[in-house]
Coordinates of C-alpha atoms in Angstrom, one line a residue:
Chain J
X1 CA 10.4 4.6 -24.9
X2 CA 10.3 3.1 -28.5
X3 CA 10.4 -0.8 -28.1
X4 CA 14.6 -0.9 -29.7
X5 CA 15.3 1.4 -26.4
X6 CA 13.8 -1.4 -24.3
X7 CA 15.3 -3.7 -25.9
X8 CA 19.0 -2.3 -25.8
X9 CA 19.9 -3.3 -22.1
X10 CA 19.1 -6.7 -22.7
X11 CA 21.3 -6.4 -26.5
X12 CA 24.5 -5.0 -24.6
X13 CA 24.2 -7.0 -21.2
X14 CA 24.0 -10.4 -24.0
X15 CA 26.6 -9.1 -26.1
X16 CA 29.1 -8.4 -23.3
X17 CA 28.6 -12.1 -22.3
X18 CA 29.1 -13.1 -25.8
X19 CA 32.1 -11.3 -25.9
X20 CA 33.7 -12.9 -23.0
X21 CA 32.5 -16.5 -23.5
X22 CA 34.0 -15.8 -27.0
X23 CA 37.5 -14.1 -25.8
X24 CA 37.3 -16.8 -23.3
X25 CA 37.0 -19.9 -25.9
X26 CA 40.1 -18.3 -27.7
X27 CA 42.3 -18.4 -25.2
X28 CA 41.2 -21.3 -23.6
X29 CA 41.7 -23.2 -27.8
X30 CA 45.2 -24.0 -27.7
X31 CA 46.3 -27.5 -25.7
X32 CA 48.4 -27.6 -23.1
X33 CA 48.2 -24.3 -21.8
X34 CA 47.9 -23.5 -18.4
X35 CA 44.5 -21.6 -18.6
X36 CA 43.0 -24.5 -20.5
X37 CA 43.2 -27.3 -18.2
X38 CA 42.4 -24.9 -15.0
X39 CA 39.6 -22.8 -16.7
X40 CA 38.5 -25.1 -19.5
X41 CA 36.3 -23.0 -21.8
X42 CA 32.6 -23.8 -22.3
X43 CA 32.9 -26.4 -25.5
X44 CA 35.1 -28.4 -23.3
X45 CA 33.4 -28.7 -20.0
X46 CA 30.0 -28.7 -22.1
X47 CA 31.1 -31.7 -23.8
X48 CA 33.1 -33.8 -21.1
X49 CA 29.8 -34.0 -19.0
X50 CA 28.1 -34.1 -22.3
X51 CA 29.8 -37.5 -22.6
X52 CA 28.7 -39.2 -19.7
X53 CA 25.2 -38.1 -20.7
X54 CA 24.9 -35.1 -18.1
X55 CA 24.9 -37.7 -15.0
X56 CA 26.8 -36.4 -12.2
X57 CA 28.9 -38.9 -9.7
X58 CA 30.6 -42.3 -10.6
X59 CA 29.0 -45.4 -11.8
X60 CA 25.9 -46.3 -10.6
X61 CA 25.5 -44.0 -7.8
X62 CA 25.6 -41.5 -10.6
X63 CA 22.4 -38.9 -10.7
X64 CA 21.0 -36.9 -13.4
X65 CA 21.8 -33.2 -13.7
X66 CA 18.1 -32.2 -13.4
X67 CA 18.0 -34.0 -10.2
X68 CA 20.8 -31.7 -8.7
X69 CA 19.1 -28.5 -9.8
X70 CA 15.6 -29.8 -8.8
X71 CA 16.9 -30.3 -5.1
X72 CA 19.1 -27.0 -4.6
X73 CA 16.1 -25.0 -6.1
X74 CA 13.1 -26.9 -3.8
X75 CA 15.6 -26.3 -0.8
X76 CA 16.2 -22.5 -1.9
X77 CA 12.4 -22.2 -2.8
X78 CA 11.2 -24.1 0.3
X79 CA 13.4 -22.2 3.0
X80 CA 12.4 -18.4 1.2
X81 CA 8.9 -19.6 0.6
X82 CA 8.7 -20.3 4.6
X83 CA 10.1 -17.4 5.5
X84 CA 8.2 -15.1 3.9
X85 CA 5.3 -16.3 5.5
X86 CA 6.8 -16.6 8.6
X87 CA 8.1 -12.8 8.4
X88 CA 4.6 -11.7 7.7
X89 CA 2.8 -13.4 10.4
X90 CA 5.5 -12.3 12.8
X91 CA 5.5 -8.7 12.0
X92 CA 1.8 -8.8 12.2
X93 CA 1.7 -10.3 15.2
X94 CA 4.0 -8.0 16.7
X95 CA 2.6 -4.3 15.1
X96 CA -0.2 -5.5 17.7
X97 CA 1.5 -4.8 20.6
X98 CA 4.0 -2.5 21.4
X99 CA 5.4 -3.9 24.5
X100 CA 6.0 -7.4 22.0
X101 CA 7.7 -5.0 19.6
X102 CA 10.5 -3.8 22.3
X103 CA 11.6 -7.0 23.5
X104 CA 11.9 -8.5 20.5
X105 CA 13.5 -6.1 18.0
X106 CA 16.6 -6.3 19.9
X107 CA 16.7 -10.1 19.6
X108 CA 16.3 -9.5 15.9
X109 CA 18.9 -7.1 15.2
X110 CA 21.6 -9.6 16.9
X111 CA 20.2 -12.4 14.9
X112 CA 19.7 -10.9 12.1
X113 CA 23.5 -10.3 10.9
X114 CA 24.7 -13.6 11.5
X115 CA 25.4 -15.1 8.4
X116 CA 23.2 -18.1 6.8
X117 CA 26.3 -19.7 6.4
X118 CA 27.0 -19.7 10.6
X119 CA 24.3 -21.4 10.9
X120 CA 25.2 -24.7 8.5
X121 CA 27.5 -26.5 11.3
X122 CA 24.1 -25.9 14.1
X123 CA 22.1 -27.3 11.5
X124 CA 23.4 -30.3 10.6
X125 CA 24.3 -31.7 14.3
X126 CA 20.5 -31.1 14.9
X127 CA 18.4 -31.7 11.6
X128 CA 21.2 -34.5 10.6
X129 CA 22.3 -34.4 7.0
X130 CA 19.1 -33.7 5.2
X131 CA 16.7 -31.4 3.3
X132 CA 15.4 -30.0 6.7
X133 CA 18.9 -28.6 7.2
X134 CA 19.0 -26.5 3.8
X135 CA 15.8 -25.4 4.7
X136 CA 16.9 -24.4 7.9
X137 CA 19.8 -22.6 6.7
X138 CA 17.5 -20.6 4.2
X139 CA 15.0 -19.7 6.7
X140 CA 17.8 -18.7 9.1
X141 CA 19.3 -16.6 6.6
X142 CA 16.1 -14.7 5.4
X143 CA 13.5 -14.8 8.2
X144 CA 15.1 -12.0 10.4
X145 CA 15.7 -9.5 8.4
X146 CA 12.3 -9.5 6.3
X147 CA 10.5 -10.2 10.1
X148 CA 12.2 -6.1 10.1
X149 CA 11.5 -5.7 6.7
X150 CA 7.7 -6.3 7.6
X151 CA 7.7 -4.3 10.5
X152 CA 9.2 -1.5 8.8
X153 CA 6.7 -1.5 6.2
X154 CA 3.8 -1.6 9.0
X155 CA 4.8 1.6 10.4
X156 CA 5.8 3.1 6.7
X157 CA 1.7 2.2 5.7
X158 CA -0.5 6.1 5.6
X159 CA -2.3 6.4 8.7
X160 CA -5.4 6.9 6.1
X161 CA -5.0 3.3 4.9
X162 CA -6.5 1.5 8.1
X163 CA -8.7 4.5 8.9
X164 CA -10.9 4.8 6.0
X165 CA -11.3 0.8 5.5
X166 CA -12.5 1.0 9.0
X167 CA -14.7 3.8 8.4
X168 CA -16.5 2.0 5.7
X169 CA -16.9 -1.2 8.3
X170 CA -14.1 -3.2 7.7
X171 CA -12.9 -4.8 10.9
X172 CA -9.6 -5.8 12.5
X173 CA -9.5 -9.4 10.4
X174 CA -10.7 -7.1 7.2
X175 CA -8.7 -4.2 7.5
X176 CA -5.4 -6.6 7.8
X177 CA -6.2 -9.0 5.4
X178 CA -7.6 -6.2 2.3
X179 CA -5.3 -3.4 3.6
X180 CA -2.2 -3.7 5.4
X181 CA -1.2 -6.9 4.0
X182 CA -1.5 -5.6 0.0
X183 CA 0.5 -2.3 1.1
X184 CA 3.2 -4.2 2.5
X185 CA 4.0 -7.2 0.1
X186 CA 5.5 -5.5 -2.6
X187 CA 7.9 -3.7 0.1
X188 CA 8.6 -7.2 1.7
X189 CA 9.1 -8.6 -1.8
X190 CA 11.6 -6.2 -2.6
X191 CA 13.5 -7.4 0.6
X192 CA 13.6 -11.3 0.2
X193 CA 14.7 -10.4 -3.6
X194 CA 18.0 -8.7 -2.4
X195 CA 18.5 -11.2 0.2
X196 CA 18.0 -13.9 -2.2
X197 CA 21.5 -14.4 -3.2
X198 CA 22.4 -14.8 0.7
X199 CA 20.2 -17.9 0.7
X200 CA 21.5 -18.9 -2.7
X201 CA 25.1 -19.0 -1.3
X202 CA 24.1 -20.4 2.0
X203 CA 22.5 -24.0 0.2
X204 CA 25.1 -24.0 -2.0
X205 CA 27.8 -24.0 0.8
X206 CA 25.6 -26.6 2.6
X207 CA 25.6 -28.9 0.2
X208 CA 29.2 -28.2 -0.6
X209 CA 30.0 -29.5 3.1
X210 CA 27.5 -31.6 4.3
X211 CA 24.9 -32.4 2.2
X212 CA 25.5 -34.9 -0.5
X213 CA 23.5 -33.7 -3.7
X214 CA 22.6 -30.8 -5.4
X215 CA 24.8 -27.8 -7.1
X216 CA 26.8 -27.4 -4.5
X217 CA 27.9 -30.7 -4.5
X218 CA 28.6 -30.9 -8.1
X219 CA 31.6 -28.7 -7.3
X220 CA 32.8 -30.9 -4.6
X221 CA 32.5 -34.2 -6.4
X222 CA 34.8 -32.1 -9.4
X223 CA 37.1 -31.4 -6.5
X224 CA 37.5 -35.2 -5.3
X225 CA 37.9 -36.5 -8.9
X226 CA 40.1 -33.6 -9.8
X227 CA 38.1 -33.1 -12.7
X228 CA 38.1 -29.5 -13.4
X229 CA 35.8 -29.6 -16.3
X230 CA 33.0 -30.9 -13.8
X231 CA 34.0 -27.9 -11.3
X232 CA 33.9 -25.8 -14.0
X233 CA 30.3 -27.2 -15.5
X234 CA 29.1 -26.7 -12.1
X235 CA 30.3 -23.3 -11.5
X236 CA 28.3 -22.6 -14.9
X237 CA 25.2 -24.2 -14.0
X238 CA 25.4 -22.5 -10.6
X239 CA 25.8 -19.0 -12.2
X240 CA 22.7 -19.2 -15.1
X241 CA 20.5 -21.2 -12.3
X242 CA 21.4 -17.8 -10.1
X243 CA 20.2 -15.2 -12.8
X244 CA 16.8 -17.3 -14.3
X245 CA 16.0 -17.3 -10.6
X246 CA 16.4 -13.7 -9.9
X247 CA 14.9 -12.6 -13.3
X248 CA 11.8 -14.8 -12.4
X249 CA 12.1 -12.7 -9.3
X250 CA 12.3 -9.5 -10.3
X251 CA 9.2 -10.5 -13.0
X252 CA 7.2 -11.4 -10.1
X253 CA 8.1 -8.1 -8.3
X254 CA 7.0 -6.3 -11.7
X255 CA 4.0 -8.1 -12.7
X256 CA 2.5 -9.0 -9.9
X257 CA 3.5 -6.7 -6.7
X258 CA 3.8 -3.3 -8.7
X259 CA 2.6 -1.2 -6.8
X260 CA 4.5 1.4 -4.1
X261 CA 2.7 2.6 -1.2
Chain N
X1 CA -30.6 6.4 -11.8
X2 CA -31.5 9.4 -9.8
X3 CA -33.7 7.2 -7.5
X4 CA -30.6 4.7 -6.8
X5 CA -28.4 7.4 -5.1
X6 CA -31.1 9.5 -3.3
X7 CA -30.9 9.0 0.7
X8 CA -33.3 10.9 2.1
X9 CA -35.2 14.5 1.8
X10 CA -33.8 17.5 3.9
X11 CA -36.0 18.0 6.9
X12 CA -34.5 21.1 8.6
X13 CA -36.3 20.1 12.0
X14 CA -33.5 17.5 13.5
X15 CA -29.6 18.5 13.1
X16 CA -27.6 15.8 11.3
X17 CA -24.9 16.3 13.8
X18 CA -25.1 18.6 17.3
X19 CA -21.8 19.3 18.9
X20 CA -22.7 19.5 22.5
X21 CA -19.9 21.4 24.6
X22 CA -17.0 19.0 22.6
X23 CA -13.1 19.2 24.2
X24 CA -11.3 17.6 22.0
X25 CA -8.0 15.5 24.1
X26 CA -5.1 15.6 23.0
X27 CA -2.9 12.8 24.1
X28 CA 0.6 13.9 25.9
X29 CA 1.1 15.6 29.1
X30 CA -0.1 19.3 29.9
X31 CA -2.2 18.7 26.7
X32 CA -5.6 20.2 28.2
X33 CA -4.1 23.8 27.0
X34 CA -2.8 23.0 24.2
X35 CA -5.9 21.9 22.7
X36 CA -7.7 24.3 19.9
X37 CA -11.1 22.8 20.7
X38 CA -12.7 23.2 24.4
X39 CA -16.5 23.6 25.3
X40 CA -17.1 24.0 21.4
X41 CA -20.9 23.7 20.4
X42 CA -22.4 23.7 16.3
X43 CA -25.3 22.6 15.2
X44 CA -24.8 20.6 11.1
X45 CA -28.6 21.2 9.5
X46 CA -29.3 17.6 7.7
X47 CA -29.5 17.4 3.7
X48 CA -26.7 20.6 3.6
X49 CA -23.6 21.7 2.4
X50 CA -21.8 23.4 5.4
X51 CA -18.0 24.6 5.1
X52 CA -15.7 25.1 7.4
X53 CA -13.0 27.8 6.7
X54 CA -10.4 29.5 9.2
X55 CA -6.7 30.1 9.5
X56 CA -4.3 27.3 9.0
X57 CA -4.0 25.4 12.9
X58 CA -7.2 27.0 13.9
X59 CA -8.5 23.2 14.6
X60 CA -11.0 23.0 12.1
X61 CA -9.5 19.7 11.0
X62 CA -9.5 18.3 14.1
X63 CA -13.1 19.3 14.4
X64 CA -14.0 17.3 11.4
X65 CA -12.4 14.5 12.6
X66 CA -14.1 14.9 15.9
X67 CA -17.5 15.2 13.7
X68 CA -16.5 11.8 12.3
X69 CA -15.8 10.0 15.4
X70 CA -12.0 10.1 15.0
X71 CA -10.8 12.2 17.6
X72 CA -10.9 11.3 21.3
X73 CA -13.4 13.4 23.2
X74 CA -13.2 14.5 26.8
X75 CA -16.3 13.4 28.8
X76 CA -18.0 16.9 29.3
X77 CA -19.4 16.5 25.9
X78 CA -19.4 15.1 22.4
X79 CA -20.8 15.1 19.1
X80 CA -24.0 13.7 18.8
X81 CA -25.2 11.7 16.0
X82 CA -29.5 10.4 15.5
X83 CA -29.4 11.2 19.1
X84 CA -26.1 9.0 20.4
X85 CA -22.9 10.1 21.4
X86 CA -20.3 9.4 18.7
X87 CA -17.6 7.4 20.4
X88 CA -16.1 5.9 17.1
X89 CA -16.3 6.4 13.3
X90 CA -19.4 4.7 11.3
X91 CA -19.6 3.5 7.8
X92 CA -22.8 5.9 8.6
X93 CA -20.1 9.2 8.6
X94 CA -17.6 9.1 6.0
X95 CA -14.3 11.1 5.7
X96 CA -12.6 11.1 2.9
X97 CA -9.0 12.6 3.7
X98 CA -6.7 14.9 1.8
X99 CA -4.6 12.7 0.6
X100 CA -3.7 8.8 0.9
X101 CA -7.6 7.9 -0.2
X102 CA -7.1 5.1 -2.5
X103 CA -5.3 2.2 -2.7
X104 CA -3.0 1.8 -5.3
X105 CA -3.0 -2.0 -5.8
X106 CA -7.0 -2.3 -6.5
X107 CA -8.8 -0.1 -9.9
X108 CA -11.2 2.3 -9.8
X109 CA -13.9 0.3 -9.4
X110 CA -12.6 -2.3 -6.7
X111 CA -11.7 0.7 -4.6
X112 CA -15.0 2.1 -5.3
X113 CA -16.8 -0.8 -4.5
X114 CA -14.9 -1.3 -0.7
X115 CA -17.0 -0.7 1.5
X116 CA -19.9 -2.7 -0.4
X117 CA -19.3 -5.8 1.7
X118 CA -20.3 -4.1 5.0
X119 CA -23.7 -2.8 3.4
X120 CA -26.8 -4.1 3.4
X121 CA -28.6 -5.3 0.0
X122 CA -28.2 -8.0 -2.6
X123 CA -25.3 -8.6 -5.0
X124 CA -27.3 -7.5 -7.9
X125 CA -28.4 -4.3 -6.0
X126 CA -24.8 -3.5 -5.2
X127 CA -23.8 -4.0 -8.7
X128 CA -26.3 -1.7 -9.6
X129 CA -25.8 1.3 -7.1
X130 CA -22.0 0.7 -8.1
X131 CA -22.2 1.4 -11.3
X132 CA -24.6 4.0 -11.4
X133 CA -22.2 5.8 -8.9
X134 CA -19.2 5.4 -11.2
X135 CA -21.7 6.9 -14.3
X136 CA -22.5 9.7 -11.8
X137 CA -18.9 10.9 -10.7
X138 CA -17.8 10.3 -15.1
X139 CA -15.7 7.7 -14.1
X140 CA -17.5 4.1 -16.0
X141 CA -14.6 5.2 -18.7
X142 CA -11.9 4.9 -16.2
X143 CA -13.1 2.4 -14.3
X144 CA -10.3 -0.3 -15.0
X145 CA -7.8 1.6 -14.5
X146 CA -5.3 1.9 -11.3
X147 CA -5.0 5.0 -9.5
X148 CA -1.8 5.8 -10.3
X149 CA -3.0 6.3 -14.0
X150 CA -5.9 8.6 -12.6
X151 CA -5.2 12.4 -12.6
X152 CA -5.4 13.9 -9.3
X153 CA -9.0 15.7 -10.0
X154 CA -10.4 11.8 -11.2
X155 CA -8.3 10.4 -7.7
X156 CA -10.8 12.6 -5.3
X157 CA -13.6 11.6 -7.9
X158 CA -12.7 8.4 -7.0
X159 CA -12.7 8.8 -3.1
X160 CA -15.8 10.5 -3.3
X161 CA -17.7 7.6 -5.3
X162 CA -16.2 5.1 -2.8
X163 CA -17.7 7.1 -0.1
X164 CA -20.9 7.8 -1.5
X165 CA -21.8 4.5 -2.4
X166 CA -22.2 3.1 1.2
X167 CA -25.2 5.5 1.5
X168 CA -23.7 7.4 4.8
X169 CA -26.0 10.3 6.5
X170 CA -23.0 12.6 6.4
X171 CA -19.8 13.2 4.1
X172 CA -17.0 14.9 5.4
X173 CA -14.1 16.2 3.5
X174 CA -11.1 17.7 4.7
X175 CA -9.7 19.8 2.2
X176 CA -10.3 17.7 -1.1
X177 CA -9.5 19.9 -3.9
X178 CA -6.6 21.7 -2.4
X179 CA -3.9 19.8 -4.4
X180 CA -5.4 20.3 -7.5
X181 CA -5.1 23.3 -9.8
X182 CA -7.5 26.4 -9.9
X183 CA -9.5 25.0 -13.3
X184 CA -9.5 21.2 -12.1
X185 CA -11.2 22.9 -9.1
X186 CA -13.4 24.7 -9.9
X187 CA -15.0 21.4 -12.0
X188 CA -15.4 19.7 -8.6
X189 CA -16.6 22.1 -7.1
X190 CA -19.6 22.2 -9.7
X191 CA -19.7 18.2 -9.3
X192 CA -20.0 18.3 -5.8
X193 CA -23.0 20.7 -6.4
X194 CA -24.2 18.1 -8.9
X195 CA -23.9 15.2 -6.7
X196 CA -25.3 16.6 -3.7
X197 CA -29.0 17.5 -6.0
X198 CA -28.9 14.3 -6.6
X199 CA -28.2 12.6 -3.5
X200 CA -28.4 15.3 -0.7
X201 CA -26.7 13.8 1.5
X202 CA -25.1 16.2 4.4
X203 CA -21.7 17.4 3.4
X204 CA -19.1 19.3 6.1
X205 CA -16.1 20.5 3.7
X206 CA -13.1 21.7 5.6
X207 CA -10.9 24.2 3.2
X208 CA -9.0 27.3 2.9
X209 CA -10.5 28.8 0.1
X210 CA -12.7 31.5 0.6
X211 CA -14.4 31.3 -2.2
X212 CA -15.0 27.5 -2.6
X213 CA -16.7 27.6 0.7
X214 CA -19.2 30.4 -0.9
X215 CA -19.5 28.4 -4.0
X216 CA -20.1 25.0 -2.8
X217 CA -21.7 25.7 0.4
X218 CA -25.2 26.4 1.7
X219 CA -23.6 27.5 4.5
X220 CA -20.2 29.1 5.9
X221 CA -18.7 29.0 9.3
X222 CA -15.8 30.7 9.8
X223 CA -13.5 29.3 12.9
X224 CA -10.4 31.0 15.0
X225 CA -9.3 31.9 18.0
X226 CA -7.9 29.7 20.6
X227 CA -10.0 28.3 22.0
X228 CA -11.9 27.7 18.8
X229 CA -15.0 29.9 18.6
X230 CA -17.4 30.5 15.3
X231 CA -16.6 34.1 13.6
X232 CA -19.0 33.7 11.4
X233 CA -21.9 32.0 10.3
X234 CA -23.2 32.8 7.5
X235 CA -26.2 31.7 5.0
X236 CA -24.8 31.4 1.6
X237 CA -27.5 29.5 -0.4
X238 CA -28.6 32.9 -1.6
X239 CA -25.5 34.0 -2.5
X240 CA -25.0 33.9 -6.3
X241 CA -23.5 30.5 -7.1
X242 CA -21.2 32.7 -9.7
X243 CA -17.6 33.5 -8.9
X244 CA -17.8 37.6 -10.0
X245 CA -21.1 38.4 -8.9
X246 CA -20.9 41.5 -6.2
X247 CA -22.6 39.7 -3.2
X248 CA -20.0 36.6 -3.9
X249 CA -16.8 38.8 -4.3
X250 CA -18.2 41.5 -1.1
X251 CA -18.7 38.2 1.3
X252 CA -15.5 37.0 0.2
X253 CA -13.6 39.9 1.3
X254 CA -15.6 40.2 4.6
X255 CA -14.2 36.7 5.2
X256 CA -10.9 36.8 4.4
X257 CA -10.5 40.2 6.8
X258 CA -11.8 38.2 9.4
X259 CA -9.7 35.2 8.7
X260 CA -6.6 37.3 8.8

């Protein structure tokens, strides 16, 4: 592939956006319409937080914008980050025994549809109104279905793998560590990509409803002000915050975790 | 270079393996008869090439893996290795499968170098014996690269060099070359001639082809029947090591009329 064909998804995906940002701008140019003060294009919203110098709130109380991104994406990062792990171990832990395997998988499967979301109300009577909660939510939303994810993978793994690292005197601690855990990562990774979004919406609601900072937030404080340019910033922000982190994603899953078992 | 990869001398005296009246179990209910291998004995002469041929489900695989210490044996018997019964695989017998061998996240050279922790010797020495086993299997060039950039004849290279260079009394191979194509194959077979004056180490081969058993082998054993029984057994180190030569092409056909 000659590097222009490489390079083409990237020119048509941009210039679609251009497109509609553009189409969007034009419409949105004229005053008074009904589209303007609803959807206010880019170069308005841009420019009406530009003015208070991209501090979000009233007054004093008012934060910077980085501050809002910084603590959606440590809660997002945190609650993924510890369920990973989490998922690992488990799955592990229960490819040891079979027995382990049967009681649990059934408790997985029911827990594992229930929406992130579902959990938000739980969360905040326990945790209170605090980072622990997003994290919580996160974790909720990812841990069970990678903990299947992981298990899956386990039993996907060529019986050959763990036999030959054996036979050449690798033991249980070696064989897991140097073996089975490379083969299954990029298979797990794959997983918590796809399920990323689910923990993306689930802060986001969070902080729309309970928590008081962050992206989420943003939206809400637009709401009570009925300031649409401030919903519509937010919206924005929320949407290029969303694609950066699943490109960064999907880099890691390319550059780092190629390789498929 | 020569004197980093050489084991030990062939002394014809002590076998390298015995297989002493082995049933192989087969796990599952009312598995006794369904299992090809039952009072089996073989004796595998040390510092040889020995290959296994037979019809397709004949159990000749699961008598390699029962050579290697992965199959469960019933107590009536066993393989016995320097004089003990073999209850589990060794880093002392190494398999090295059809398929599955390498692992795609580590090069060449890490997955060469695997089983290095778990031998004896210094870090230097290791290096050493690592490299010179990489120069010895043509693969220093390659040695960067992952495996899925390796053809499939450099992939059992690979395996081959990984197993070798934990020193092991015995080599087994289950049917190495059989996804490769007839040219590709023929070049291995040729290495694994090369590899074994160096290093003569004791090699059982499992395959289906008739004439890579002649070939490569110092000796042939042809298996069938159920229960598994020996056919044949045959002394091919004075065979003509060429593919067209009468005695070669003769034994081959005396083979494959018994195989079928």
């Amino acid at each position: 592939m000659s590097r222009a064909d490489a390079l083409a998804p990237t020119i048509f995906g941009a210039g679609t956006l251009a497109l509609l940002l553009g189409l969007w701008e034009y419409l949105g140019a004229g005053q008074g319409v009904a589209l303007t003060s609803v959807l206010p294009p880019p170069s308005r919203f841009i420019a009406t937080v530009a003015e208070s110098g991209f501090r979000i709130g009233l007054g004093s109380q008012a934060a910077p914008l980085v501050q809002s991104v910084a603590s959606t994406f440590f809660r997002v990062f945190a609650g993924m980050a510890i369920a990973f792990i989490a998922a690992i171990v488990t799955g592990a832990a229960l490819s040891l025994s079979k027995v382990a395997t049967w009681c649990l998988t059934p408790v997985l499967y029911v827990l594992a549809p229930i929406a992130p979301i579902a959990w938000i109300p739980t969360a905040i009577v326990v945790f209170g109104i605090s980072n622990v909660t997003a994290v919580f939510i996160v974790f909720m939303g990812v841990y069970f279905i990678l903990t299947i994810a992981t298990l899956a993978e386990i039993r996907r793994l060529p019986e050959e793998f763990t036999t030959i690292a054996g036979n050449l005197g690798a033991g249980p601690a070696h064989r897991w560590f140097r073996v089975v855990l490379p083969a299954i990562l990029p298979g797990v990774f794959t997983l918590l990509r796809t399920n990323f979004i689910a923990a993306w919406m689930a802060v986001l609601v969070a902080e729309m409803v309970g928590l008081r900072d962050g992206l989420g937030a943003i939206i809400m404080m637009g709401r009570n002000l009925f300031n649409n340019e401030l919903i519509m910033f937010g919206m924005a922000i929320i949407g290029v915050s969303g694609f950066i982190v699943d490109r960064m994603l999907a880099l890691i899953a390319a550059r780092v975790l190629w390789w498929r078992i | 270079m020569v004197a980093d990869l050489t084991v030990l001398a062939p002394s014809p005296e002590e076998p390298a393996l015995k297989v002493d009246r082995l049933t192989v179990a087969f796990p599952g209910a009312g598995a006794a008869a369904r299992s090809p291998i039952v009072d089996f004995s073989l004796e595998i002469a040390l510092g040889e090439i020995t290959c296994l041929l037979g019809p397709s489900g004949c159990g000749k695989t699961t008598l390699l893996r029962a050579l290697g210490g992965f199959a469960r044996a019933k107590d009536t018997g066993g393989v016995l290795f320097q004089g003990q019964w073999l209850k589990e695989p060794t880093p002392d017998i190494v398999m090295i499968f059809q398929e599955n061998n390498l692992y795609p996240w580590l090069t060449v050279r890490r997955n060469v170098a695997f089983g290095l922790p778990y031998c004896e010797g210094t870090r230097e020495e290791k290096r050493v014996r690592l490299e010179a086993m990489l120069r010895h299997v043509g693969l220093e060039a390659a040695a960067d690269q992952y495996p899925r950039e390796l053809s499939g004849g450099m992939r059992q290279r690979t395996a081959i060099a990984r197993a070798l260079v934990v020193n092991p009394k015995v080599l087994l191979l289950d049917e190495p070359f059989s996804a490769l194509d007839v040219a590709l194959r023929r070049r291995m077979q040729d290495l694994m001639r090369a590899i074994w004056e160096t290093t003569r180490t004791t090699f059982v081969m499992v395959t289906h082809n008739v004439e890579e058993a002649i070939m490569v082998g110092h000796r042939v054993i042809v298996l069938g029947g159920r229960p598994m029984t020996v056919l044949l057994d045959e002394r091919t180190e004075a065979t003509p090591k060429d593919r067209y030569a009468p005695e070669t092409l003769a034994l081959q056909r005396r083979i494959e009329d018994l195989i079928e």
